[in-house]
Short mmCIF file of C-alpha atoms and ligand atoms in Angstrom, two decimals:
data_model
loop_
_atom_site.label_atom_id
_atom_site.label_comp_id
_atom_site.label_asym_id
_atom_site.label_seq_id
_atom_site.Cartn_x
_atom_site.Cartn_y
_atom_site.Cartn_z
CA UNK A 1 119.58 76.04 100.45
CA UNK A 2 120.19 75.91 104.10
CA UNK A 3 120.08 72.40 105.57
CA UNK A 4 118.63 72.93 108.83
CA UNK A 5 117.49 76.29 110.32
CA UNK A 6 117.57 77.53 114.26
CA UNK A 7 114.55 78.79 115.08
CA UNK A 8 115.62 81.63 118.03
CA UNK A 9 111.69 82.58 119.13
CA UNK A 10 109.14 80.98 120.48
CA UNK A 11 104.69 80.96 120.07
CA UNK A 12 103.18 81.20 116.89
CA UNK A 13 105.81 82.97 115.09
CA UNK A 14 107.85 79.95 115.68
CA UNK A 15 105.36 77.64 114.42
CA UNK A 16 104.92 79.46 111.43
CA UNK A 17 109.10 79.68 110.38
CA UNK A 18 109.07 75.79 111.33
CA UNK A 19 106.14 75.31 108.91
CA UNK A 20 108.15 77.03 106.13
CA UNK A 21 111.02 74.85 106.80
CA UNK A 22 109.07 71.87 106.99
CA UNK A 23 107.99 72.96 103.10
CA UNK A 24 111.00 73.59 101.99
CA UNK A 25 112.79 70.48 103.37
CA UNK A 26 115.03 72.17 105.99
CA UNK A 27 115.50 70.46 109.33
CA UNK A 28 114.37 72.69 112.24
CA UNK A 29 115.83 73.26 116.06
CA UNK A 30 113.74 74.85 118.01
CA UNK A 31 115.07 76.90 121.07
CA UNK A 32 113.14 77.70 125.13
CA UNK A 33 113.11 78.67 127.97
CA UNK A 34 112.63 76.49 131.03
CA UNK A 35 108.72 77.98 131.22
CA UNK A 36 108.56 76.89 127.58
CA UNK A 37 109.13 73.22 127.35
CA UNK A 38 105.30 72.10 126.64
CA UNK A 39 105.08 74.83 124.10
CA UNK A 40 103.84 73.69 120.68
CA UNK A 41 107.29 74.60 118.37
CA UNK A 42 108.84 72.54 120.93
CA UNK A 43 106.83 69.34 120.08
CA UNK A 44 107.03 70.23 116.29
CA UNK A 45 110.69 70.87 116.02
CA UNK A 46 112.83 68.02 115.09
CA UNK A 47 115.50 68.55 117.47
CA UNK A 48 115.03 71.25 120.52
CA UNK A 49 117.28 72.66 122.44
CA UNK A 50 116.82 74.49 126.28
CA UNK A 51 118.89 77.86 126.11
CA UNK A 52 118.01 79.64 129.92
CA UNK A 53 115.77 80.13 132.78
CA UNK A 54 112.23 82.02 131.94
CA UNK A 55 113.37 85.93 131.24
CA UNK A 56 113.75 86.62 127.68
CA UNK A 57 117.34 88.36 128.22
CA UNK A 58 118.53 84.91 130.14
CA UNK A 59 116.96 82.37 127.12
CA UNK A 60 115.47 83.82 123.73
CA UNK A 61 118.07 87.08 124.04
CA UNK A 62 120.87 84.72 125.27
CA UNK A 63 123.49 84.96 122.03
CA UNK A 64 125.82 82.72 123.68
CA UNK A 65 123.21 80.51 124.71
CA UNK A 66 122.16 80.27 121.10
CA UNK A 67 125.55 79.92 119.66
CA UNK A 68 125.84 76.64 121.27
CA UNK A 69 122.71 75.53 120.40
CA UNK A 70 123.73 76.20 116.86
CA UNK A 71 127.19 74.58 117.34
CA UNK A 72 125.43 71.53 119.50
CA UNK A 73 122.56 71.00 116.37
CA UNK A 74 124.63 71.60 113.33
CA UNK A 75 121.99 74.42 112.46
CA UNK A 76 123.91 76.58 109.30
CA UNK A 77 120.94 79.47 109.99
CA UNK A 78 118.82 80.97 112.14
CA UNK A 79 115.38 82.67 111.73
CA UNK A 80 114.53 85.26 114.40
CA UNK A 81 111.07 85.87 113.68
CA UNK A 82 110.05 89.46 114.57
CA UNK A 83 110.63 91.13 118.37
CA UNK A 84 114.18 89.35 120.41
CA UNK A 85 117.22 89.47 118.53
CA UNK A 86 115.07 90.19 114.72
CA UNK A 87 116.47 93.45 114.82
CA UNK A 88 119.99 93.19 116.55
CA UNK A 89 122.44 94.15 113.60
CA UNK A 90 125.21 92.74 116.59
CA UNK A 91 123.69 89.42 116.21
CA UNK A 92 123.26 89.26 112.56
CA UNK A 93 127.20 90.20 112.44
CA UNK A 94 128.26 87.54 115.11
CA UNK A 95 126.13 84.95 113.50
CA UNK A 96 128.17 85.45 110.21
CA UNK A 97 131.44 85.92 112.32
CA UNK A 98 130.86 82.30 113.19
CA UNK A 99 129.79 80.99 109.53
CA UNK A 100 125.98 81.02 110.49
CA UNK A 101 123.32 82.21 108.08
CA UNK A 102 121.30 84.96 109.56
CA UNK A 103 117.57 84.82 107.65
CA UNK A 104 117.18 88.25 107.80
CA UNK A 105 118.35 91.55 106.07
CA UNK A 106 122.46 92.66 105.98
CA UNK A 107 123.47 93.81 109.12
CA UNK A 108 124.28 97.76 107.85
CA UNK A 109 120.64 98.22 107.04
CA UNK A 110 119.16 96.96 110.52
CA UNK A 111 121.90 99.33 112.14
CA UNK A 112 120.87 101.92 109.99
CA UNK A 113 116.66 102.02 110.61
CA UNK A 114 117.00 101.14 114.29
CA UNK A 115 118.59 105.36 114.25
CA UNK A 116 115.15 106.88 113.43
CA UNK A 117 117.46 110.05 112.33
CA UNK A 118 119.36 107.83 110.31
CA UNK A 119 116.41 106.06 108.95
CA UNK A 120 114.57 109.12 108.04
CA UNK A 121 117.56 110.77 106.62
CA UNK A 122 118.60 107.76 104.86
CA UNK A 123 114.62 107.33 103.47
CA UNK A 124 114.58 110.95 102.31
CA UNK A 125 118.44 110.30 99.91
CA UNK A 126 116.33 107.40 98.66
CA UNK A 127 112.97 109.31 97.37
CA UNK A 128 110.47 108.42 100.26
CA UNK A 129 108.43 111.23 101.43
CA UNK A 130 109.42 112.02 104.82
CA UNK A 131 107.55 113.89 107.39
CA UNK A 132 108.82 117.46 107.17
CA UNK A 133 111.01 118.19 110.05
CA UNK A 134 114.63 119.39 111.26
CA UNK A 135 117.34 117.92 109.81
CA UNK A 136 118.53 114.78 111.94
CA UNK A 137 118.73 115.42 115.48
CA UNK A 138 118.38 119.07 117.51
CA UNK A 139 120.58 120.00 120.09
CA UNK A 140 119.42 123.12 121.73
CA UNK A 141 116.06 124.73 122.83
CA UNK A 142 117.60 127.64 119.94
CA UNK A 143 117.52 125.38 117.24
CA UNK A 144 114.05 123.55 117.86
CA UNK A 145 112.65 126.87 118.26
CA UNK A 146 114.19 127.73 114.82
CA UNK A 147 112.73 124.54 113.24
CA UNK A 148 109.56 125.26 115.04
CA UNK A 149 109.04 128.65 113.63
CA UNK A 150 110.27 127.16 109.90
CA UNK A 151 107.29 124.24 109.96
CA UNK A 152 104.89 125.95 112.19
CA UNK A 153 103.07 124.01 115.48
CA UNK A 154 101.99 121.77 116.31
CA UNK A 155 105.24 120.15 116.46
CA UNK A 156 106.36 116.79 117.44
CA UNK A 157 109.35 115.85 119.55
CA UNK A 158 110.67 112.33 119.12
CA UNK A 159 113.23 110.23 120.21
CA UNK A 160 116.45 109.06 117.58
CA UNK A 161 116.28 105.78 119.96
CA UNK A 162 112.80 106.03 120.03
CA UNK A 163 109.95 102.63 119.32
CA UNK A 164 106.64 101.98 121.11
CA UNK A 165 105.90 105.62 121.37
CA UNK A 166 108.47 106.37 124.22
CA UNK A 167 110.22 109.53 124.63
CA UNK A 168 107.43 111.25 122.19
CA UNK A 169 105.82 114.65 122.71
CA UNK A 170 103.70 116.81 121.06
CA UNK A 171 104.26 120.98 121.23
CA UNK A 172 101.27 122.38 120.39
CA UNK A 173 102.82 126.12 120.58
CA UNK A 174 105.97 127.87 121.40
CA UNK A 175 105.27 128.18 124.77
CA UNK A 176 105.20 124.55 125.29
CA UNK A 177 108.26 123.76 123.47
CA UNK A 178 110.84 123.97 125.95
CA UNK A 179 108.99 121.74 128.29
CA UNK A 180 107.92 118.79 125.33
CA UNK A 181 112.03 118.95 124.39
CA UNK A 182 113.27 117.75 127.87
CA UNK A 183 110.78 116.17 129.03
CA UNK A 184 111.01 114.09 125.67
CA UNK A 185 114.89 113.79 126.47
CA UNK A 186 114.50 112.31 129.94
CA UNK A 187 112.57 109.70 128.66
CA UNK A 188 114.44 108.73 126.01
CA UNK A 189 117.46 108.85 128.37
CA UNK A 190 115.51 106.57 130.97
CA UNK A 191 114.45 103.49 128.35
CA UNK A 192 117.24 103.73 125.68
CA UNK A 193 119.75 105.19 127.45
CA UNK A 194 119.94 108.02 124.63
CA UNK A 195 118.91 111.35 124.72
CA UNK A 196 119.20 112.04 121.21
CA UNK A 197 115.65 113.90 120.09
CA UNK A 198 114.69 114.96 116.60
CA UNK A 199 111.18 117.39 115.42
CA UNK A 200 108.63 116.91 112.99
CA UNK A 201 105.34 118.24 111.91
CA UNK A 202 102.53 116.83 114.04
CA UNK A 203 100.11 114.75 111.98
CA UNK A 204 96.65 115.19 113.78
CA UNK A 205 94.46 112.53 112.16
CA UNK A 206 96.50 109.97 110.09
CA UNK A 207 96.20 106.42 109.19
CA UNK A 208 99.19 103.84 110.12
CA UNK A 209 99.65 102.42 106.72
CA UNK A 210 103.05 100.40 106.10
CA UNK A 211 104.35 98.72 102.35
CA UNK A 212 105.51 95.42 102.61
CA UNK A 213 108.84 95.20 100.74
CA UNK A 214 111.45 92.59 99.40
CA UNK A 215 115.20 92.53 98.54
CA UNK A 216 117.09 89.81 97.01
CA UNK A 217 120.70 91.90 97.97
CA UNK A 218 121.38 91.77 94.37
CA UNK A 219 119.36 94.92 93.54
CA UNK A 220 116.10 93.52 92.93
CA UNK A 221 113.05 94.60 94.43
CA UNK A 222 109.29 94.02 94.61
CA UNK A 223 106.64 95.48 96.86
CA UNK A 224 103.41 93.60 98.10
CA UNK A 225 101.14 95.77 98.50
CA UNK A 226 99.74 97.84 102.08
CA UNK A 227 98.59 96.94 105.49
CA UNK A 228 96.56 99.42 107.36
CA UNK A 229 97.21 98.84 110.84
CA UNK A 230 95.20 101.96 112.16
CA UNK A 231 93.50 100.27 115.10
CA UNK A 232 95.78 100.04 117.43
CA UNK A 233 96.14 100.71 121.04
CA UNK A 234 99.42 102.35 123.08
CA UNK A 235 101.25 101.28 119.98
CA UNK A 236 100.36 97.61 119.99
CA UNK A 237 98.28 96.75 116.67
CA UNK A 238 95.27 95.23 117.44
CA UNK A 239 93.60 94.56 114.07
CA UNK A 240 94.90 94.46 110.13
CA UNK A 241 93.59 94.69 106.80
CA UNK A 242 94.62 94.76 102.84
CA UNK A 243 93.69 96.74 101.22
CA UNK A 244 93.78 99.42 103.52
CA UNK A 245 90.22 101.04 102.72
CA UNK A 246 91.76 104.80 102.04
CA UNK A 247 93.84 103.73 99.34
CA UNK A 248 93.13 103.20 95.37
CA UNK A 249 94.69 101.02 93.30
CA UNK A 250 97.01 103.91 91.68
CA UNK A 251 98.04 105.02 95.06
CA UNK A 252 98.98 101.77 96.14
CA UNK A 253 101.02 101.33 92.78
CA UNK A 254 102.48 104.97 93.54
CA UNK A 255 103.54 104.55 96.51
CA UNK A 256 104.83 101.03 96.02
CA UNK A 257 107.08 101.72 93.60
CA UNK A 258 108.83 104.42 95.44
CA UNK A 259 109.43 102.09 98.06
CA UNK A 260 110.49 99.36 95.60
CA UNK A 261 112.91 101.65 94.34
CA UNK A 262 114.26 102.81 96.95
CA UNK A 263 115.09 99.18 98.06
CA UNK A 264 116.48 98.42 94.78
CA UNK A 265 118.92 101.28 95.14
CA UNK A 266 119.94 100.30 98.77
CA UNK A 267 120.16 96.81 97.61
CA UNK A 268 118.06 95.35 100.38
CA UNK A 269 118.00 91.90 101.70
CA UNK A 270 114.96 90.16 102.75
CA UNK A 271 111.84 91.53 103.89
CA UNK A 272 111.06 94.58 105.34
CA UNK A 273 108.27 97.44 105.99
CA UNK A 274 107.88 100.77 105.36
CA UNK A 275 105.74 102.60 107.70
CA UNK A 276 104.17 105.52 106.71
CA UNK A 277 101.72 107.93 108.44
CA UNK A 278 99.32 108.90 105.67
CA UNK A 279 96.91 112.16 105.99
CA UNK A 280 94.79 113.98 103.59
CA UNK A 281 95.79 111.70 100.62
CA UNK A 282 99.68 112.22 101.44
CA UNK A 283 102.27 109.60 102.62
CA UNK A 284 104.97 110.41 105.00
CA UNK A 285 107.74 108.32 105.92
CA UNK A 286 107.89 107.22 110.15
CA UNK A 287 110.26 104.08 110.06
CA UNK A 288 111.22 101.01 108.41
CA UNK A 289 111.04 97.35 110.64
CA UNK A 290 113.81 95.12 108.87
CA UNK A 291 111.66 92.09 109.97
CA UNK A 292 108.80 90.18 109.10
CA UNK A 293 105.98 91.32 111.05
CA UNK A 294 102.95 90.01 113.12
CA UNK A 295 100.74 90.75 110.51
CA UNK A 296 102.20 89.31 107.41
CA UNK A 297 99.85 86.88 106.99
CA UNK A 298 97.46 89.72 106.16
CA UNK A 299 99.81 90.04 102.61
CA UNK A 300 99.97 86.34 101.94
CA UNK A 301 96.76 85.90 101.91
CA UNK A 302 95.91 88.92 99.11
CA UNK A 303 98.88 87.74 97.43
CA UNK A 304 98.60 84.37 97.47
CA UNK A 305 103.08 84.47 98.72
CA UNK A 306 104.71 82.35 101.20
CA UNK A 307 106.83 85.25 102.99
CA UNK A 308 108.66 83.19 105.56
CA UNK A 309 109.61 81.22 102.75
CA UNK A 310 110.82 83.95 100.37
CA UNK A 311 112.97 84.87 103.30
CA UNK A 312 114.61 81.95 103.45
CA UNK A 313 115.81 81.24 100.06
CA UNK A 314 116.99 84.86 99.67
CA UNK A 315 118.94 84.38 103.08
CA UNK A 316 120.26 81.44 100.94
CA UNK A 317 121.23 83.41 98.16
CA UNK A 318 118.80 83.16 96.00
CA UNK A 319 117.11 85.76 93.76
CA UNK A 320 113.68 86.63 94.68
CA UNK A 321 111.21 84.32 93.34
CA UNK A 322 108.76 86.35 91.43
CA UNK A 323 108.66 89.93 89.15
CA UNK A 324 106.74 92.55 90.12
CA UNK A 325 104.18 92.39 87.32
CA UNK A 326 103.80 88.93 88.78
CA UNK A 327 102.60 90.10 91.72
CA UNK A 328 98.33 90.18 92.33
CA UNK A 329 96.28 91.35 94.90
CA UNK A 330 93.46 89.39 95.08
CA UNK A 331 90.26 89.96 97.28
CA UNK A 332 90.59 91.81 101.05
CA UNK A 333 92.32 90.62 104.70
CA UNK A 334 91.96 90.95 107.90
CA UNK A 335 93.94 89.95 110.79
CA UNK A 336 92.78 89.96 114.36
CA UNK A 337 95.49 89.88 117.43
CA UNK A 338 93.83 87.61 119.99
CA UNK A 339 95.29 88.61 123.10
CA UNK A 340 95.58 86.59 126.63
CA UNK A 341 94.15 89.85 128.44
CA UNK A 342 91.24 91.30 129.67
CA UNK A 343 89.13 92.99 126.09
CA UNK A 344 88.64 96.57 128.28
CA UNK A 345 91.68 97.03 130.27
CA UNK A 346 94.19 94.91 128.06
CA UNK A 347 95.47 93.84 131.33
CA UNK A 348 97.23 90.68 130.60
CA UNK A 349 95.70 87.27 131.86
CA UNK A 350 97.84 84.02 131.78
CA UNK A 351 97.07 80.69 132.87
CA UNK A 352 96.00 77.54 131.90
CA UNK A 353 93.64 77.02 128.60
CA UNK A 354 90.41 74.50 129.68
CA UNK A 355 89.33 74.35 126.38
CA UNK A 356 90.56 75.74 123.10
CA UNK A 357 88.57 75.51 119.47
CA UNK A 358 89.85 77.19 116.54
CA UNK A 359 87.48 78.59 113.77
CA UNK A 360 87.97 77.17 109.97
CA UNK A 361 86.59 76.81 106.76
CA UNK A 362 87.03 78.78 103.52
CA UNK A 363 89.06 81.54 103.97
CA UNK A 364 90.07 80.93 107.67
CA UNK A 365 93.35 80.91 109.18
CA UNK A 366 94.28 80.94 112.57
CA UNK A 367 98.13 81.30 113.59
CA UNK A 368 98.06 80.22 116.93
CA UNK A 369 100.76 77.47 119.13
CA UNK A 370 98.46 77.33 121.89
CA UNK A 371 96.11 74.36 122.81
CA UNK A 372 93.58 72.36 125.29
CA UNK A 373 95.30 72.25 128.54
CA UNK A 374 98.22 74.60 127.73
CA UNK A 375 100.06 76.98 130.31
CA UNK A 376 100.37 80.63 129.32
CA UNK A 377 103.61 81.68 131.03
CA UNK A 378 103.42 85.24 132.35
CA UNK A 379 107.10 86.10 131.34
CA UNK A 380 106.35 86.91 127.17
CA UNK A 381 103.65 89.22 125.42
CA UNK A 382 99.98 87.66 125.65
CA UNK A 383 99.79 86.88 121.98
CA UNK A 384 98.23 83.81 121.73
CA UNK A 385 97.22 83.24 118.03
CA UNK A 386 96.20 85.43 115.04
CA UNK A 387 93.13 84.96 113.34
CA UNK A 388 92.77 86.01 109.83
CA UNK A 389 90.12 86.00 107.15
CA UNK A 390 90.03 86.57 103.26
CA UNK A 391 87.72 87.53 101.30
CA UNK A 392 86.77 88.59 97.74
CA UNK A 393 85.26 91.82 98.50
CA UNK A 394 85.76 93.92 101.86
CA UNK A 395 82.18 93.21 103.42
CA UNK A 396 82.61 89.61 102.29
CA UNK A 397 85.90 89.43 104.44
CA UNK A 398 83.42 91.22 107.30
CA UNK A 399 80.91 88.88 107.04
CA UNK A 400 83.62 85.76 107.54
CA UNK A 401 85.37 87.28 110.05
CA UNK A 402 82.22 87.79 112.13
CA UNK A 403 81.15 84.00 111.63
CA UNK A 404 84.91 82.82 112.34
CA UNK A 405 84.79 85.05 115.66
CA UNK A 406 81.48 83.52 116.48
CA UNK A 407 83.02 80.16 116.40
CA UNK A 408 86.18 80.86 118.48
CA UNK A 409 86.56 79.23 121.75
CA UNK A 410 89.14 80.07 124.48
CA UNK A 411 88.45 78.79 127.89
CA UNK A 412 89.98 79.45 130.98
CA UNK A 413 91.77 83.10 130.56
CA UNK A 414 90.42 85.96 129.50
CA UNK A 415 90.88 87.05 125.85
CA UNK A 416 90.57 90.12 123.09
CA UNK A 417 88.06 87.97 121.23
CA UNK A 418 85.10 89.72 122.79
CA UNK A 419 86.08 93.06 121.72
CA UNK A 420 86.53 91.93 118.38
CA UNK A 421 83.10 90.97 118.16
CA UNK A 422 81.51 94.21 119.28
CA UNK A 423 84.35 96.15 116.97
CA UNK A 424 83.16 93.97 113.68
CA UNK A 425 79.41 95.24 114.36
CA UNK A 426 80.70 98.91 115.06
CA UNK A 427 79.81 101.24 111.66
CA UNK A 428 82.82 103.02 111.81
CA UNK A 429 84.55 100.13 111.48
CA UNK A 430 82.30 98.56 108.53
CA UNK A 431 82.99 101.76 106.37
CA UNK A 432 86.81 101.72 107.35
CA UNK A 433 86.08 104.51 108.86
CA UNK A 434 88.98 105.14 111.21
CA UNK A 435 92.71 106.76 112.26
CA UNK A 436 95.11 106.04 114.83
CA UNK A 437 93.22 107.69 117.52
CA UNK A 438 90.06 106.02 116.92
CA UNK A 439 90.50 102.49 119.39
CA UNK A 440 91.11 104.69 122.32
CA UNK A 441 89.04 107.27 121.73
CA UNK A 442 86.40 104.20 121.39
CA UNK A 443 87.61 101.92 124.40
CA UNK A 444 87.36 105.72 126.75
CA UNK A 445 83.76 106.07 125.89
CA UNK A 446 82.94 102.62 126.66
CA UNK A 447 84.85 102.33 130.36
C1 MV4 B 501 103.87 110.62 114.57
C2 MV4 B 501 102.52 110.93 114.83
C3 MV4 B 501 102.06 112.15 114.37
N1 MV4 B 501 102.88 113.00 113.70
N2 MV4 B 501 104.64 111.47 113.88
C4 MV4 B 501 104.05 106.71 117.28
C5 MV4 B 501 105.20 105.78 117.49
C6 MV4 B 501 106.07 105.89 116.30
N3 MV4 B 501 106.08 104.64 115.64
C7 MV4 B 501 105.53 107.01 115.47
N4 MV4 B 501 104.34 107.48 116.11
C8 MV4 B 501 103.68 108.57 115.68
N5 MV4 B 501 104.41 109.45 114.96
C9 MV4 B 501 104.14 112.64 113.46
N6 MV4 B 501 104.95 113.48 112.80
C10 MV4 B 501 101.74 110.02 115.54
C11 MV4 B 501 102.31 108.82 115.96
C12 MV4 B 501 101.43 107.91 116.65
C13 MV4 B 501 101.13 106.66 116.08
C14 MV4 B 501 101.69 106.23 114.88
C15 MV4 B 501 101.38 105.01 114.34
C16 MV4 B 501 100.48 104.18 114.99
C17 MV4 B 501 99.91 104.58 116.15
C18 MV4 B 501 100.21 105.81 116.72
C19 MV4 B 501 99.62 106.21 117.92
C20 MV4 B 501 99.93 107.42 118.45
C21 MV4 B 501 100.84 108.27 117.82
#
């Protein structure tokens, strides 16, 4: 096991890795920016260490900045919680160039599923439905126009680059093709600096719903279950739940073990997730995060797992902890992003908390590094704590999460937690009624 772990992020996703740590034994460093030394992971860390001025590419994307902070500490590994360097296969590889333990999957897979070609084509060798499509990347308007005929419209154009929904466009005929394909180009050319574009059948109505996975390296692996993570808005996820209300318990078992078995074959390390759009009963294959996510917790609390800690001691070298016919799914999640930002517009709102109270009791969590008198900086996202609820049943969950929301206090900037509170009385929302499209077709009606 590691001795003491580097913790290169910062907010709650720090707090949670040092929390792990702290169970395990491990000593932890934390790591900020100048904007960041009254943040909470700062005060809980054992040692701390100041890597850069406020922009994330000067401090928390800094690699030689956090190479001395390892050398300076003594830290054998570093945990890079999700977003930053999580899903830098160059920083993974440097890490281990240098003798440092990187608590995170091998390099050659995060290379691989940050090329959404690669990734799809690499998903498809393994057994996971993929999205029907062209085969990797198209170069001319010719060959799209062949694909397009093949699959029929509408058609989707997306970038190989691609994340957050950049350098996407939808073809609803042939006549719009030729516009969607450079138009989709050009923007992946502007944010990734890559223009490489690849097609695929548009899906009209689906659900987001993702399989959380786990390698040991050694060519064992488990999967935990689903997240739905439907409501969402311009591609940030807003709200969570297990089990996703479209699924059965054979279809989650189906679909599980194709992803479990595809992992076993690749001999995946760590945790990871397997996107999926999923549409009339069907899953198809989007992209795989070789992270843990935001909305983990949503899994450990059907499943009872520590999954920052399973990362660790498989980043150690151990075997994964439990079988898959050990694994239960017990009662319902949900997760809730509370946001530093206005509940209509989303525009973000930092500044200083008056007055902070966190909801509890039985089957309450809140993941949150904020408190009473603490400075938002405006230079990172506007999460400011997750708050998530179990329950045995689905309306149970509903019930709790209402009364939890009801007792949440954050003073002094403006927050998501309103529109939570109109969303849990909304009936669409009750009856799990809802797709990808259905938060902004929602927040449009209401503004
Ligand atoms: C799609 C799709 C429909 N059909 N692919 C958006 C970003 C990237 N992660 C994949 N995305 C989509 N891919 C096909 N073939 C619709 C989306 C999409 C979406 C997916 C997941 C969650 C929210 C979304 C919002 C808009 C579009």
């Amino acid at each position: 096991m590691f001795d003491k772990v580097l913790i290169a992020n910062r907010g709650e996703i720090a707090l949670r890795v040092l929390r792990a740590c702290k169970e395990l034994g491990i000593a932890t460093v934390a790591v900020h920016s100048t904007a960041d030394s009254e943040a909470m992971h700062v005060k809980l860390a054992d040692e701390s260490v100041c890597i850069g001025p406020p922009p994330a590419r000067e401090s928390y994307l800094n690699i030689p900045s956090l190479l001395a902070a390892c050398e300076i500490t003594g830290a054998d590994a570093v945990h890079p919680g999700y977003g930053f360097l999580s899903e830098n296969a160059r920083f993974a590889e440097i890490l281990a160039e240098h003798g440092i333990g990187f608590i995170g999957p091998k390099a050659e897979h995060i290379r691989i599923m940050g090329d959404k070609i690669e990734a799809k084509r690499t998903a498809k060798r393994l057994g996971i439905p993929v999205v029907p499509g062209s085969e990797g990347g198209v170069s001319s308007y010719e060959e799209a126009m062949r694909v397009g005929r093949e699959i029929g419209f509408p058609l989707l154009v997306k970038a190989a680059a691609g994340g957050g929904g950049r350098g996407m466009k939808v073809a609803r005929d042939e006549a719009s093709l030729s516009e969607a394909l450079s138009s989709a180009r050009a923007e992946a050319k502007a944010a990734f600096g890559d223009d490489a574009v690849y097609l695929e059948r548009y899906l009209e109505k689906p659900r987001h719903i993702e399989i959380q996975i786990f390698g040991d390296g050694k060519g064992n692996a488990i999967h935990l279950g689903e997240r739905d993570c439907s409501l969402q808005r311009r591609h940030q996820k807003v709200f969570e739940e297990s089990p996703s209300p479209a699924l059965n318990f054979e279809m989650r078992a189906q679909i599980g073990e194709v992803c479990a078995n595809a992992m076993r074959e690749l001999q995946y390390s760590g945790a990871g997730t397997i996107e999926f759009l999923y549409e009339n009963g069907e899953f198809f294959f989007i992209e795989m995060n070789t992270r843990i996510q935001v909305e983990h917790p949503v899994t450990e609390m059907i499943t009872g797992l520590d999954l920052v800690s399973e990362q660790i001691r498989i980043a150690s070298g151990a075997s994964l902890s439990i079988k898959q016919e050990d694994v239960q799914f017990n009662g319902h999640a949900i997760e809730c992003r509370v946001n530093a930002e206005d509940p209509l517009t989303f525009a973000p709102s930092p500044g200083t908390i008056k007055y902070y109270f966190a909801p509890g009791g039985l089957g309450v969590r809140v993941d949150s590094a904020v408190y009473g008198g603490y400075r938002i900086p405006p230079h990172y996202d506007s999460l400011i704590g997750k708050l998530i609820v179990h329950g045995k049943t689905r309306n149970e969950c509903m019930m709790r999460l209402k009364r939890a929301l009801d007792e949440f206090v954050v003073d002094g900037v403006k927050t998501t937690l309103p529109l939570f509170r109109t969303l849990v009385r909304n009936a669409d929302i009750q009856n799990g009624d809802y797709d990808i499209h259905w938060l902004e077709r929602y927040l449009a009606e209401k503004t």
